[in-house]
mmCIF file of C-alpha atoms in Angstrom:
data_model
loop_
_atom_site.group_PDB
_atom_site.id
_atom_site.type_symbol
_atom_site.label_atom_id
_atom_site.label_comp_id
_atom_site.label_asym_id
_atom_site.label_seq_id
_atom_site.Cartn_x
_atom_site.Cartn_y
_atom_site.Cartn_z
ATOM 1 C CA UNK Q 121 -91.271 -33.152 135.139
ATOM 2 C CA UNK Q 122 -90.554 -36.208 137.325
ATOM 3 C CA UNK Q 123 -93.111 -38.139 136.153
ATOM 4 C CA UNK Q 124 -92.301 -37.575 132.715
ATOM 5 C CA UNK Q 125 -88.508 -38.726 132.992
ATOM 6 C CA UNK Q 126 -89.593 -41.930 134.967
ATOM 7 C CA UNK Q 127 -92.110 -42.776 131.989
ATOM 8 C CA UNK Q 128 -88.993 -41.947 129.613
ATOM 9 C CA UNK Q 129 -86.397 -44.173 132.126
ATOM 10 C CA UNK Q 130 -89.212 -47.201 131.499
ATOM 11 C CA UNK Q 131 -89.759 -47.239 128.050
ATOM 12 C CA UNK Q 132 -85.613 -47.135 127.575
ATOM 13 C CA UNK Q 133 -85.344 -50.154 129.602
ATOM 14 C CA UNK Q 134 -88.268 -52.014 127.674
ATOM 15 C CA UNK Q 135 -86.680 -51.549 124.271
ATOM 16 C CA UNK Q 136 -85.000 -54.828 122.809
ATOM 17 C CA UNK Q 137 -81.239 -55.300 122.029
ATOM 18 C CA UNK Q 138 -81.192 -54.488 118.411
ATOM 19 C CA UNK Q 139 -83.029 -51.129 119.016
ATOM 20 C CA UNK Q 140 -80.209 -50.379 121.521
ATOM 21 C CA UNK Q 141 -77.797 -51.022 118.816
ATOM 22 C CA UNK Q 142 -79.583 -48.491 115.911
ATOM 23 C CA UNK Q 143 -78.553 -45.462 118.772
ATOM 24 C CA UNK Q 144 -74.837 -46.677 119.341
ATOM 25 C CA UNK Q 145 -72.116 -44.830 117.682
ATOM 26 C CA UNK Q 146 -69.114 -46.867 116.516
ATOM 27 C CA UNK Q 147 -66.129 -44.813 115.493
ATOM 28 C CA UNK Q 148 -63.851 -47.425 113.987
ATOM 29 C CA UNK Q 149 -66.655 -48.036 111.531
ATOM 30 C CA UNK Q 150 -67.549 -44.943 110.219
ATOM 31 C CA UNK Q 151 -63.898 -44.226 109.631
ATOM 32 C CA UNK Q 152 -63.613 -47.102 107.570
ATOM 33 C CA UNK Q 153 -66.484 -46.351 105.482
ATOM 34 C CA UNK Q 154 -65.038 -42.853 105.107
ATOM 35 C CA UNK Q 155 -61.489 -44.328 103.712
ATOM 36 C CA UNK Q 156 -63.677 -46.727 101.552
ATOM 37 C CA UNK Q 157 -65.853 -43.708 99.979
ATOM 38 C CA UNK Q 158 -62.369 -41.973 99.773
ATOM 39 C CA UNK Q 159 -60.770 -44.036 97.641
ATOM 40 C CA UNK Q 160 -63.818 -45.445 95.940
ATOM 41 C CA UNK Q 161 -64.010 -41.520 94.780
ATOM 42 C CA UNK Q 162 -60.266 -41.951 94.263
ATOM 43 C CA UNK Q 163 -60.702 -44.622 91.851
ATOM 44 C CA UNK Q 164 -63.977 -43.022 90.188
ATOM 45 C CA UNK Q 165 -61.532 -39.955 89.321
ATOM 46 C CA UNK Q 166 -58.423 -41.432 88.327
ATOM 47 C CA UNK Q 167 -60.713 -43.748 85.574
ATOM 48 C CA UNK Q 168 -62.327 -40.519 84.776
ATOM 49 C CA UNK Q 169 -58.954 -38.828 84.334
ATOM 50 C CA UNK Q 170 -57.945 -41.383 82.212
ATOM 51 C CA UNK Q 171 -60.861 -41.706 80.017
ATOM 52 C CA UNK Q 172 -60.900 -38.431 78.848
ATOM 53 C CA UNK Q 173 -56.911 -38.737 77.953
ATOM 54 C CA UNK Q 174 -57.992 -41.389 76.111
ATOM 55 C CA UNK Q 175 -60.584 -39.242 73.964
ATOM 56 C CA UNK Q 176 -58.098 -36.287 73.872
ATOM 57 C CA UNK Q 177 -55.395 -38.660 72.297
ATOM 58 C CA UNK Q 178 -57.798 -40.343 70.333
ATOM 59 C CA UNK Q 179 -59.105 -37.175 68.833
ATOM 60 C CA UNK Q 180 -55.457 -35.807 68.583
ATOM 61 C CA UNK Q 181 -54.692 -39.048 66.856
ATOM 62 C CA UNK Q 182 -57.198 -38.753 64.237
ATOM 63 C CA UNK Q 183 -56.736 -35.058 63.546
ATOM 64 C CA UNK Q 184 -52.291 -35.961 62.826
ATOM 65 C CA UNK Q 185 -53.576 -39.252 60.922
ATOM 66 C CA UNK Q 186 -55.835 -36.658 58.845
ATOM 67 C CA UNK Q 187 -52.717 -34.487 58.386
ATOM 68 C CA UNK Q 188 -50.559 -36.782 57.630
ATOM 69 C CA UNK Q 189 -52.965 -38.031 55.066
ATOM 70 C CA UNK Q 190 -53.229 -34.719 53.318
ATOM 71 C CA UNK Q 191 -49.391 -34.723 53.505
ATOM 72 C CA UNK Q 192 -49.015 -37.745 51.346
ATOM 73 C CA UNK Q 193 -51.510 -36.803 49.075
ATOM 74 C CA UNK Q 194 -49.957 -33.312 48.333
ATOM 75 C CA UNK Q 195 -46.703 -34.927 48.074
ATOM 76 C CA UNK Q 196 -47.885 -37.237 46.046
ATOM 77 C CA UNK Q 197 -49.666 -34.890 44.055
ATOM 78 C CA UNK Q 198 -46.185 -32.491 43.757
ATOM 79 C CA UNK Q 199 -44.399 -35.708 42.935
ATOM 80 C CA UNK Q 200 -46.555 -36.195 40.070
ATOM 81 C CA UNK Q 201 -46.464 -32.600 39.019
ATOM 82 C CA UNK Q 202 -42.729 -33.309 38.706
ATOM 83 C CA UNK Q 203 -42.920 -36.164 36.783
ATOM 84 C CA UNK Q 204 -45.301 -34.517 34.462
ATOM 85 C CA UNK Q 205 -42.736 -31.470 33.975
ATOM 86 C CA UNK Q 206 -40.265 -34.260 33.436
ATOM 87 C CA UNK Q 207 -42.031 -35.968 30.601
ATOM 88 C CA UNK Q 208 -43.081 -32.395 28.800
ATOM 89 C CA UNK Q 209 -39.268 -31.511 29.261
ATOM 90 C CA UNK Q 210 -38.120 -34.735 27.714
ATOM 91 C CA UNK Q 211 -40.818 -34.749 24.912
ATOM 92 C CA UNK Q 212 -39.854 -31.036 23.966
ATOM 93 C CA UNK Q 213 -36.322 -31.643 23.770
ATOM 94 C CA UNK Q 214 -37.140 -35.138 21.819
ATOM 95 C CA UNK Q 215 -38.913 -32.635 19.421
ATOM 96 C CA UNK Q 216 -36.079 -30.385 19.375
ATOM 97 C CA UNK Q 217 -33.990 -33.065 18.713
ATOM 98 C CA UNK Q 218 -35.507 -34.178 15.999
ATOM 99 C CA UNK Q 219 -35.878 -30.429 14.727
ATOM 100 C CA UNK Q 220 -32.251 -29.843 15.237
ATOM 101 C CA UNK Q 221 -30.989 -33.208 14.250
ATOM 102 C CA UNK Q 222 -33.527 -33.158 10.977
ATOM 103 C CA UNK Q 223 -31.411 -30.026 10.280
ATOM 104 C CA UNK Q 224 -28.283 -30.537 10.809
ATOM 105 C CA UNK Q 225 -28.006 -34.509 9.048
ATOM 106 C CA UNK Q 226 -29.696 -32.286 5.897
ATOM 107 C CA UNK Q 227 -27.014 -29.994 6.129
ATOM 108 C CA UNK Q 228 -24.709 -32.775 6.633
ATOM 109 C CA UNK Q 229 -25.789 -34.847 3.719
ATOM 110 C CA UNK Q 230 -25.623 -31.680 1.520
ATOM 111 C CA UNK Q 231 -21.873 -31.312 2.275
ATOM 112 C CA UNK Q 232 -21.299 -34.750 2.127
ATOM 113 C CA UNK Q 233 -22.926 -34.765 -1.681
ATOM 114 C CA UNK Q 234 -20.871 -31.656 -2.772
ATOM 115 C CA UNK Q 235 -17.528 -32.854 -1.728
ATOM 116 C CA UNK Q 236 -18.078 -36.418 -3.004
ATOM 117 C CA UNK Q 237 -19.330 -34.127 -6.335
ATOM 118 C CA UNK Q 238 -16.149 -32.090 -6.486
ATOM 119 C CA UNK Q 239 -14.023 -35.172 -5.949
ATOM 120 C CA UNK Q 240 -15.812 -36.925 -9.095
ATOM 121 C CA UNK Q 241 -14.930 -33.742 -10.966
ATOM 122 C CA UNK Q 242 -11.356 -33.118 -10.031
ATOM 123 C CA UNK Q 243 -9.632 -36.789 -9.322
ATOM 124 C CA UNK Q 244 -11.961 -39.423 -10.825
ATOM 125 C CA UNK Q 245 -13.393 -37.764 -14.056
ATOM 126 C CA UNK Q 246 -9.975 -37.578 -15.262
ATOM 127 C CA UNK Q 247 -9.467 -40.611 -14.600
ATOM 128 C CA UNK Q 248 -6.958 -40.247 -11.939
ATOM 129 C CA UNK Q 249 -7.823 -43.449 -9.764
ATOM 130 C CA UNK Q 250 -5.300 -44.871 -6.997
ATOM 131 C CA UNK Q 251 -6.322 -48.406 -4.891
ATOM 132 C CA UNK Q 252 -6.362 -46.566 -1.725
ATOM 133 C CA UNK Q 253 -9.494 -44.812 -3.303
ATOM 134 C CA UNK Q 254 -11.612 -47.732 -1.908
ATOM 135 C CA UNK Q 255 -10.765 -46.073 1.311
ATOM 136 C CA UNK Q 256 -13.909 -43.606 0.828
ATOM 137 C CA UNK Q 257 -16.194 -46.758 0.053
ATOM 138 C CA UNK Q 258 -14.972 -48.723 3.377
ATOM 139 C CA UNK Q 259 -15.834 -45.586 5.400
ATOM 140 C CA UNK Q 260 -19.484 -44.845 3.739
ATOM 141 C CA UNK Q 261 -20.202 -48.566 4.273
ATOM 142 C CA UNK Q 262 -19.685 -48.637 8.035
ATOM 143 C CA UNK Q 263 -21.415 -45.206 8.362
ATOM 144 C CA UNK Q 264 -24.093 -46.967 6.113
ATOM 145 C CA UNK Q 265 -24.700 -49.930 8.731
ATOM 146 C CA UNK Q 266 -24.129 -48.098 11.635
ATOM 147 C CA UNK Q 267 -26.594 -45.510 10.657
ATOM 148 C CA UNK Q 268 -29.219 -48.626 10.035
ATOM 149 C CA UNK Q 269 -28.654 -50.273 13.238
ATOM 150 C CA UNK Q 270 -29.581 -47.104 14.915
ATOM 151 C CA UNK Q 271 -32.665 -46.495 12.612
ATOM 152 C CA UNK Q 272 -33.954 -49.699 13.563
ATOM 153 C CA UNK Q 273 -33.521 -48.686 17.211
ATOM 154 C CA UNK Q 274 -35.494 -45.342 16.473
ATOM 155 C CA UNK Q 275 -38.372 -47.245 14.898
ATOM 156 C CA UNK Q 276 -38.731 -49.491 18.033
ATOM 157 C CA UNK Q 277 -38.653 -46.993 20.249
ATOM 158 C CA UNK Q 278 -40.862 -44.536 18.042
ATOM 159 C CA UNK Q 279 -43.053 -47.508 18.044
ATOM 160 C CA UNK Q 280 -43.265 -48.047 21.727
ATOM 161 C CA UNK Q 281 -44.076 -44.560 22.111
ATOM 162 C CA UNK Q 282 -46.808 -44.488 19.600
ATOM 163 C CA UNK Q 283 -48.742 -47.595 21.705
ATOM 164 C CA UNK Q 284 -47.753 -45.781 24.715
ATOM 165 C CA UNK Q 285 -49.683 -42.040 23.473
ATOM 166 C CA UNK Q 286 -52.512 -44.380 21.984
ATOM 167 C CA UNK Q 287 -52.880 -46.233 25.287
ATOM 168 C CA UNK Q 288 -52.558 -50.058 23.417
ATOM 169 C CA UNK Q 289 -50.106 -50.505 25.870
ATOM 170 C CA UNK Q 290 -49.389 -49.924 30.108
ATOM 171 C CA UNK Q 291 -46.840 -46.905 30.375
ATOM 172 C CA UNK Q 292 -45.439 -45.685 33.450
ATOM 173 C CA UNK Q 293 -43.663 -42.668 33.838
ATOM 174 C CA UNK Q 294 -39.831 -44.557 34.147
ATOM 175 C CA UNK Q 295 -41.210 -46.651 30.962
ATOM 176 C CA UNK Q 296 -41.874 -43.353 29.079
ATOM 177 C CA UNK Q 297 -38.771 -41.114 30.107
ATOM 178 C CA UNK Q 298 -37.101 -44.211 29.098
ATOM 179 C CA UNK Q 299 -38.111 -44.513 25.765
ATOM 180 C CA UNK Q 300 -38.144 -40.935 25.072
ATOM 181 C CA UNK Q 301 -34.522 -41.156 26.518
ATOM 182 C CA UNK Q 302 -33.908 -43.975 23.875
ATOM 183 C CA UNK Q 303 -35.260 -41.810 20.706
ATOM 184 C CA UNK Q 304 -32.524 -39.055 21.782
ATOM 185 C CA UNK Q 305 -29.940 -41.494 22.174
ATOM 186 C CA UNK Q 306 -30.362 -43.122 18.902
ATOM 187 C CA UNK Q 307 -30.906 -39.528 17.548
ATOM 188 C CA UNK Q 308 -27.673 -38.156 18.548
ATOM 189 C CA UNK Q 309 -26.129 -41.965 17.383
ATOM 190 C CA UNK Q 310 -27.003 -40.872 14.021
ATOM 191 C CA UNK Q 311 -25.629 -37.179 14.021
ATOM 192 C CA UNK Q 312 -22.497 -38.653 15.055
ATOM 193 C CA UNK Q 313 -21.829 -41.581 12.496
ATOM 194 C CA UNK Q 314 -22.814 -39.306 9.923
ATOM 195 C CA UNK Q 315 -20.407 -36.515 11.199
ATOM 196 C CA UNK Q 316 -17.425 -39.164 11.985
ATOM 197 C CA UNK Q 317 -17.630 -40.428 7.983
ATOM 198 C CA UNK Q 318 -17.918 -36.992 6.715
ATOM 199 C CA UNK Q 319 -14.522 -35.794 8.724
ATOM 200 C CA UNK Q 320 -13.009 -38.884 8.023
ATOM 201 C CA UNK Q 321 -13.848 -39.171 4.048
ATOM 202 C CA UNK Q 322 -13.049 -35.178 3.939
ATOM 203 C CA UNK Q 323 -9.770 -35.224 5.652
ATOM 204 C CA UNK Q 324 -8.833 -38.356 2.815
ATOM 205 C CA UNK Q 325 -9.975 -35.759 0.145
ATOM 206 C CA UNK Q 326 -8.020 -33.019 1.373
ATOM 207 C CA UNK Q 327 -5.077 -35.160 1.102
ATOM 208 C CA UNK Q 328 -5.800 -36.706 -2.563
ATOM 209 C CA UNK Q 329 -6.753 -33.324 -3.933
ATOM 210 C CA UNK Q 330 -4.416 -31.420 -2.635
ATOM 211 C CA UNK Q 331 -1.012 -33.347 -0.870
ATOM 212 C CA UNK Q 332 -1.567 -36.245 -2.835
ATOM 213 C CA UNK Q 333 1.774 -38.486 -2.677
ATOM 214 C CA UNK Q 334 1.105 -41.600 -4.370
ATOM 215 C CA UNK Q 335 4.319 -43.346 -3.224
ATOM 216 C CA UNK Q 336 2.714 -42.153 0.572
ATOM 217 C CA UNK Q 337 -0.665 -43.205 0.085
ATOM 218 C CA UNK Q 338 -0.463 -46.090 -2.684
ATOM 219 C CA UNK Q 339 -1.531 -49.416 -1.339
ATOM 220 C CA UNK Q 340 1.107 -51.757 -1.929
ATOM 221 C CA UNK Q 341 0.794 -55.883 -2.185
ATOM 222 C CA UNK Q 342 2.665 -58.197 0.433
ATOM 223 C CA UNK Q 343 5.086 -58.922 -2.095
ATOM 224 C CA UNK Q 344 6.309 -55.177 -2.806
ATOM 225 C CA UNK Q 345 6.107 -54.839 1.070
ATOM 226 C CA UNK Q 346 8.605 -58.021 2.008
ATOM 227 C CA UNK Q 347 10.461 -56.852 -1.345
ATOM 228 C CA UNK Q 348 11.125 -53.453 -0.121
ATOM 229 C CA UNK Q 349 12.306 -54.679 3.835
ATOM 230 C CA UNK Q 350 14.374 -57.157 2.093
ATOM 231 C CA UNK Q 351 16.237 -54.620 -0.018
ATOM 232 C CA UNK Q 352 16.457 -51.923 2.793
ATOM 233 C CA UNK Q 353 17.914 -54.680 4.960
ATOM 234 C CA UNK Q 354 20.135 -56.018 2.291
ATOM 235 C CA UNK Q 355 21.463 -52.454 1.553
ATOM 236 C CA UNK Q 356 21.943 -51.572 5.333
ATOM 237 C CA UNK Q 357 23.770 -55.113 5.633
ATOM 238 C CA UNK Q 358 26.238 -53.873 2.801
ATOM 239 C CA UNK Q 359 29.833 -54.168 3.542
ATOM 240 C CA UNK Q 360 31.852 -51.503 0.970
ATOM 241 C CA UNK Q 361 35.615 -53.498 1.056
#
């Protein structure tokens, strides 16, 4: 036993200094190594967490972007649907307005013709003509001129509508609605001009037939007006002594 211990001590004494350093235990170096390992693990953990968070955010953003696109597509689809409904409503209103306007104008023209024929039979045919009867011509001339102007606008609007309907001209929803509204406006204006002329003519004819006073409604010359005014002034200023 003693012999074995002596051999071991002799071998340790013969070892070089480098080999001896391998058997030393440096506490400071070991602690530094451990701290550095902890820092590296912390950095790796933080990096892994950030990468995973970015991945989740990317997936969420992609999902939300897809939803946003879907919502926009749906909204655009609904908007276009409402535009189509609006165009259909305006088109239907135009069709109904054309039919209603035609019926109203046709009936009014029939009434107009009956009224003028009655006036001719009761007044003009008997030679009972007054200068103020020219008022009927003035009323009708103005009505025909106004209706002709609206007819030109109506023709232009209908022509544009035909171009849009056949695809010969580019057309947006707003353009189509504007054309349809222009058609409706022209139809309404034509009916209004005709009704206004009818009422004015009817009012004159009623007075002319039933309650006519030629001294009130007769047109007078400037000379007659001046003489009448001067005569009233002279009579009013006359002094009787």
